[in-house]
Amino acid sequence: MFAQFVIGPPGSGKTTYCTGMQDILQSLKRNPIVINLDPANENIPYHCDIDIKSLITIEDTMELLELGPNGGLIYCIEYLEKNIDWLLKKLHKMGQNRYAIFDCPGQVELYTHHNSMKNIISELEKNSFKIAVVNLIDAYYCSEPHKFISALLLSLSTMVQLEFPHINILSKIDLIQLYGKLSFNLDFYTNVMDLKYLMKTFDKQNTSKEFQRLNKVLCQLIEDYSLVSFATLNIMDKESVINVLNQIDKANGYSFGLLDENLIVHSEDWDSDKFISLEEKYMRDTNLDNWDLPDDLTKEDKKK
């Protein structure tokens, strides 16, 4: 069984991603199932085949053990780890020819230094699951250099901790223009190369020398590992989702399995032209109401 583990900070769009990916996989006839592993996820828009809340709820955990939200959630994941047979039995009942999407909690400590989630994924791998981790990062973090560096460091820590095939994704790319003008072209943020240029933007900001030195060291650390790069995603754009799925298929081995050729997504290799079209679509399509053009021009004229 092939699987995606969808992780990322709160608000990065994990649940929305699972909904859109479920629709795409259904249209490709891959028989998807979605598993909610977030005990605090109350409003689930997708069809949920397995829900951790049928095993343990965060409300009961917090009340019985007198824990806060974060402590309660970590306890729930630890409880799932100890009762992994519950999850395995439910998954086996779904059949082998299914494609699993795991909607995971947003607490990043579960992926950066806590071992329970890593152990859960490892146990599934031992049971013949072919897994890719999908890490969603809100494109908002590209808006300022120190925010982007923190997103890079989080992604790197997660990759090193989990040790599984891993895809980093800038989600909500369609909203990127709302976050302000970027200092560089989009491919700078996706390829994650030459971060020394990013450091030059600190000179234009009122930041202390200590803060700049800290970020310089972090940039050097990220470049030394040379692991982090990003795909881009607009979950409402079918082509965007297909491009992401194509990369995930390569990561978890779906593209190389003995599968029906009709179920495999084929797309062109990702190149610089793709980034140009993305910039034109999401970064240059500014709010027409704010354009300084003659009043007698219609919006259609302004587009031309």
Coordinates of C-alpha atoms in Angstrom, one line a residue:
M1 CA 0.0 0.0 0.0
F2 CA 1.3 3.4 -0.9
A3 CA 0.9 6.3 1.5
Q4 CA 1.4 10.0 2.1
F5 CA 2.0 11.4 5.6
V6 CA 0.9 15.0 5.5
I7 CA 2.6 17.2 8.1
G8 CA 3.3 20.8 8.7
P9 CA 2.8 23.7 11.1
P10 CA -0.8 24.8 12.1
G11 CA -2.5 26.7 9.4
S12 CA -0.4 25.3 6.6
G13 CA -3.4 23.7 4.9
K14 CA -3.0 20.0 5.7
T15 CA -6.7 19.2 6.0
T16 CA -7.5 21.2 2.8
Y17 CA -4.7 19.4 1.1
C18 CA -6.0 16.0 2.1
T19 CA -9.5 16.9 0.8
G20 CA -8.1 18.0 -2.6
M21 CA -5.7 15.1 -2.9
Q22 CA -8.5 12.7 -2.1
D23 CA -10.5 14.1 -5.0
I24 CA -7.6 13.9 -7.4
L25 CA -6.8 10.3 -6.4
Q26 CA -10.4 9.3 -6.8
S27 CA -10.5 10.7 -10.3
L28 CA -7.3 8.7 -11.0
K29 CA -9.1 5.6 -9.7
R30 CA -6.4 4.9 -7.0
N31 CA -9.0 4.0 -4.3
P32 CA -7.8 6.5 -1.7
I33 CA -8.5 6.3 2.0
V34 CA -7.9 9.2 4.4
I35 CA -6.8 8.6 8.0
N36 CA -7.1 11.4 10.5
L37 CA -4.3 11.2 13.1
D38 CA -5.1 14.6 14.6
P39 CA -7.2 14.1 17.8
A40 CA -7.9 17.9 17.8
N41 CA -9.3 17.9 14.2
E42 CA -13.0 18.5 14.8
N43 CA -14.2 19.8 11.4
I44 CA -13.2 17.2 8.8
P45 CA -14.3 18.1 5.3
Y46 CA -13.1 14.9 3.6
H47 CA -14.5 11.4 3.8
C48 CA -12.6 10.0 6.8
D49 CA -12.1 6.3 6.7
I50 CA -10.2 5.9 10.0
D51 CA -10.2 8.5 12.8
I52 CA -7.9 8.5 15.8
K53 CA -10.8 9.9 17.8
S54 CA -12.4 6.5 17.8
L55 CA -9.3 5.3 19.8
I56 CA -8.6 8.3 22.0
T57 CA -9.8 11.9 22.2
I58 CA -7.9 14.9 23.3
E59 CA -10.8 16.1 25.4
D60 CA -10.8 13.0 27.5
T61 CA -7.0 13.0 27.8
M62 CA -6.9 16.6 29.0
E63 CA -9.6 16.0 31.5
L64 CA -8.4 12.7 32.9
L65 CA -4.7 13.5 33.0
E66 CA -5.0 17.3 33.6
L67 CA -2.9 18.1 30.6
G68 CA -2.9 21.2 28.3
P69 CA -3.6 21.0 24.6
N70 CA 0.0 20.3 23.5
G71 CA 0.6 17.8 26.3
G72 CA -2.7 16.1 25.6
L73 CA -1.9 15.8 21.9
I74 CA 1.5 14.3 22.5
Y75 CA 0.0 11.8 24.9
C76 CA -2.6 10.8 22.2
I77 CA 0.2 10.2 19.7
E78 CA 2.2 8.2 22.2
Y79 CA -1.0 6.2 23.0
L80 CA -1.4 5.5 19.3
E81 CA 2.2 4.3 19.1
K82 CA 1.6 1.8 21.9
N83 CA -1.6 0.7 20.3
I84 CA -0.4 0.6 16.7
D85 CA -2.1 -2.8 16.2
W86 CA -5.4 -0.9 16.3
L87 CA -4.4 1.2 13.3
L88 CA -2.8 -1.7 11.4
K89 CA -6.0 -3.9 11.8
K90 CA -8.2 -1.1 10.5
L91 CA -5.8 -0.5 7.6
H92 CA -5.7 -4.2 6.6
K93 CA -9.5 -4.3 6.6
M94 CA -9.4 -1.6 3.9
G95 CA -7.5 -4.0 1.5
Q96 CA -4.1 -3.8 -0.1
N97 CA -4.9 -2.0 -3.3
R98 CA -5.6 1.3 -1.6
Y99 CA -3.7 4.6 -1.5
A100 CA -3.5 6.0 2.1
I101 CA -3.4 9.7 3.1
F102 CA -2.6 10.4 6.7
D103 CA -3.7 13.8 8.0
C104 CA -1.3 14.5 10.9
P105 CA -1.3 17.0 13.8
G106 CA 0.2 20.4 13.4
Q107 CA 2.5 20.3 16.5
V108 CA 5.9 20.5 14.9
E109 CA 7.7 19.0 17.9
L110 CA 6.2 15.6 16.9
Y111 CA 8.4 15.7 13.8
T112 CA 11.5 17.6 14.9
H113 CA 12.6 15.8 18.1
H114 CA 9.8 13.5 19.4
N115 CA 10.0 9.9 18.4
S116 CA 6.4 8.6 18.5
M117 CA 5.4 9.8 15.0
K118 CA 8.7 8.5 13.5
N119 CA 8.1 5.1 15.2
I120 CA 4.5 4.9 13.9
I121 CA 5.7 5.6 10.3
S122 CA 8.5 3.0 10.7
E123 CA 6.0 0.4 11.9
L124 CA 3.8 1.0 8.9
E125 CA 6.9 0.6 6.7
K126 CA 7.6 -2.7 8.3
N127 CA 4.0 -3.7 7.3
S128 CA 4.7 -3.1 3.5
F129 CA 3.6 0.5 3.4
K130 CA 5.6 2.6 0.8
I131 CA 5.7 6.0 2.4
A132 CA 6.4 9.6 1.4
V133 CA 6.3 12.5 3.9
V134 CA 4.6 15.6 2.6
N135 CA 5.6 18.7 4.6
L136 CA 3.4 21.7 3.9
I137 CA 4.9 25.2 4.6
D138 CA 2.7 28.3 4.1
A139 CA 4.1 30.5 1.3
Y140 CA 3.7 33.4 3.7
Y141 CA 7.1 32.4 5.2
C142 CA 8.7 33.7 2.0
S143 CA 7.6 37.2 2.7
E144 CA 10.5 38.0 5.1
P145 CA 14.0 36.6 5.2
H146 CA 14.1 35.5 8.9
K147 CA 10.7 33.8 8.5
F148 CA 11.9 31.9 5.5
I149 CA 15.1 30.8 7.3
S150 CA 12.9 29.5 10.2
A151 CA 10.8 27.5 7.7
L152 CA 14.0 26.1 6.2
L153 CA 15.4 25.1 9.6
L154 CA 12.1 23.5 10.5
S155 CA 12.0 21.5 7.2
L156 CA 15.6 20.4 7.6
S157 CA 15.0 19.3 11.3
T158 CA 12.0 17.3 10.2
M159 CA 13.8 15.6 7.3
V160 CA 16.8 14.6 9.6
Q161 CA 14.5 13.4 12.4
L162 CA 12.0 11.3 10.3
E163 CA 14.5 9.8 7.8
F164 CA 11.9 9.0 5.2
P165 CA 11.4 10.1 1.5
H166 CA 10.3 13.7 1.9
I167 CA 8.7 16.4 -0.2
N168 CA 8.6 20.0 1.1
I169 CA 5.8 22.1 -0.4
L170 CA 5.1 25.8 -0.3
S171 CA 1.3 25.7 0.1
K172 CA -1.2 28.5 -0.7
I173 CA 1.1 29.7 -3.5
D174 CA -2.0 31.4 -5.0
L175 CA -2.0 33.9 -2.0
I176 CA 1.7 34.8 -2.2
Q177 CA 1.0 38.2 -3.7
L178 CA -1.0 39.1 -0.6
Y179 CA 2.0 38.8 1.6
G180 CA 4.0 41.6 -0.1
K181 CA 6.6 41.8 -2.7
L182 CA 9.3 39.1 -2.5
S183 CA 13.0 40.0 -2.4
F184 CA 13.8 37.4 -5.1
N185 CA 12.2 35.4 -7.9
L186 CA 10.2 32.4 -6.9
D187 CA 12.9 29.9 -7.9
F188 CA 15.2 31.4 -5.3
Y189 CA 12.8 30.2 -2.6
T190 CA 12.1 26.8 -4.2
N191 CA 15.7 25.8 -5.1
V192 CA 17.1 27.1 -1.8
M193 CA 20.5 28.0 -3.2
D194 CA 22.9 30.8 -2.5
L195 CA 21.3 31.9 0.8
K196 CA 24.1 34.4 1.2
Y197 CA 22.0 36.7 -1.0
L198 CA 19.2 36.4 1.4
M199 CA 21.5 37.7 4.1
K200 CA 22.0 40.9 2.2
T201 CA 18.4 41.8 2.7
F202 CA 19.1 42.1 6.5
D203 CA 21.2 45.1 5.8
K204 CA 18.1 47.0 4.7
Q205 CA 16.3 46.1 7.9
N206 CA 16.6 47.4 11.4
T207 CA 18.0 44.2 12.8
S208 CA 20.8 43.8 15.3
K209 CA 24.2 42.5 14.4
E210 CA 23.7 39.5 16.7
F211 CA 20.4 38.6 14.9
Q212 CA 22.2 38.8 11.6
R213 CA 25.1 36.6 12.7
L214 CA 22.6 34.0 14.1
N215 CA 20.8 33.9 10.7
K216 CA 24.0 33.7 8.8
V217 CA 25.1 30.6 10.8
L218 CA 21.7 29.0 10.3
C219 CA 21.9 29.6 6.5
Q220 CA 25.4 28.0 6.5
L221 CA 24.0 25.0 8.4
I222 CA 21.1 24.6 5.9
E223 CA 23.4 24.9 2.9
D224 CA 25.9 22.4 4.4
Y225 CA 23.2 19.7 4.5
S226 CA 21.9 20.7 1.1
L227 CA 18.7 18.8 1.6
V228 CA 15.9 21.4 1.5
S229 CA 14.0 22.4 -1.6
F230 CA 10.3 23.2 -2.2
A231 CA 7.6 22.3 -4.7
T232 CA 4.7 24.8 -5.0
L233 CA 1.0 24.1 -4.5
N234 CA -2.3 25.7 -5.1
I235 CA -4.7 23.0 -4.0
M236 CA -7.5 24.6 -6.1
D237 CA -5.5 24.2 -9.3
K238 CA -5.6 20.7 -10.7
E239 CA -2.4 21.1 -12.7
S240 CA -0.6 22.2 -9.5
V241 CA -1.9 19.2 -7.6
I242 CA -0.9 16.9 -10.4
N243 CA 2.7 18.3 -10.5
V244 CA 3.0 17.7 -6.7
L245 CA 1.5 14.2 -7.0
N246 CA 4.1 13.4 -9.7
Q247 CA 6.9 14.2 -7.3
I248 CA 5.3 12.2 -4.5
D249 CA 4.9 9.2 -6.8
K250 CA 8.6 9.3 -7.4
A251 CA 9.4 9.6 -3.7
N252 CA 7.2 6.7 -2.5
G253 CA 7.9 4.5 -5.5
Y254 CA 4.5 4.6 -7.1
S255 CA 5.9 5.6 -10.4
F256 CA 8.2 2.6 -10.5
G257 CA 5.8 -0.1 -9.2
L258 CA 4.2 -2.8 -11.3
L259 CA 1.0 -0.8 -11.6
D260 CA -1.6 -0.1 -14.2
E261 CA 0.0 2.4 -16.6
N262 CA -3.2 4.3 -16.8
L263 CA -3.1 5.1 -13.1
I264 CA 0.3 6.8 -13.2
V265 CA 0.5 10.6 -13.6
H266 CA 2.7 11.7 -16.5
S267 CA 3.8 15.4 -16.6
E268 CA 6.6 17.4 -18.0
D269 CA 9.8 17.8 -16.0
W270 CA 9.7 20.8 -13.8
D271 CA 11.9 23.5 -15.3
S272 CA 12.5 27.3 -15.2
D273 CA 9.6 28.0 -17.6
K274 CA 7.3 26.5 -14.9
F275 CA 8.5 29.1 -12.4
I276 CA 8.0 31.9 -14.9
S277 CA 4.4 30.9 -15.5
L278 CA 3.8 30.6 -11.8
E279 CA 5.2 34.1 -11.2
E280 CA 3.0 35.5 -13.9
K281 CA 0.0 33.7 -12.5
Y282 CA 0.4 34.4 -8.8
M283 CA 3.0 37.1 -8.3
R284 CA 2.3 39.6 -11.1
D285 CA -1.5 39.4 -11.1
T286 CA -1.9 42.3 -8.7
N287 CA -5.2 43.8 -7.5
L288 CA -6.5 45.7 -10.5
D289 CA -8.5 48.1 -8.3
N290 CA -5.2 49.6 -7.1
W291 CA -3.6 50.2 -10.5
D292 CA -2.8 53.8 -11.3
L293 CA -4.5 53.8 -14.8
P294 CA -7.1 56.0 -16.4
D295 CA -10.6 55.7 -15.0
D296 CA -12.2 55.1 -18.3
L297 CA -10.4 51.8 -18.8
T298 CA -12.4 48.7 -17.8
K299 CA -10.8 45.8 -15.9
E300 CA -10.7 43.8 -19.1
D301 CA -8.7 46.7 -20.8
K302 CA -6.3 46.8 -17.9
K303 CA -5.7 43.1 -18.2
K304 CA -4.7 43.6 -21.8

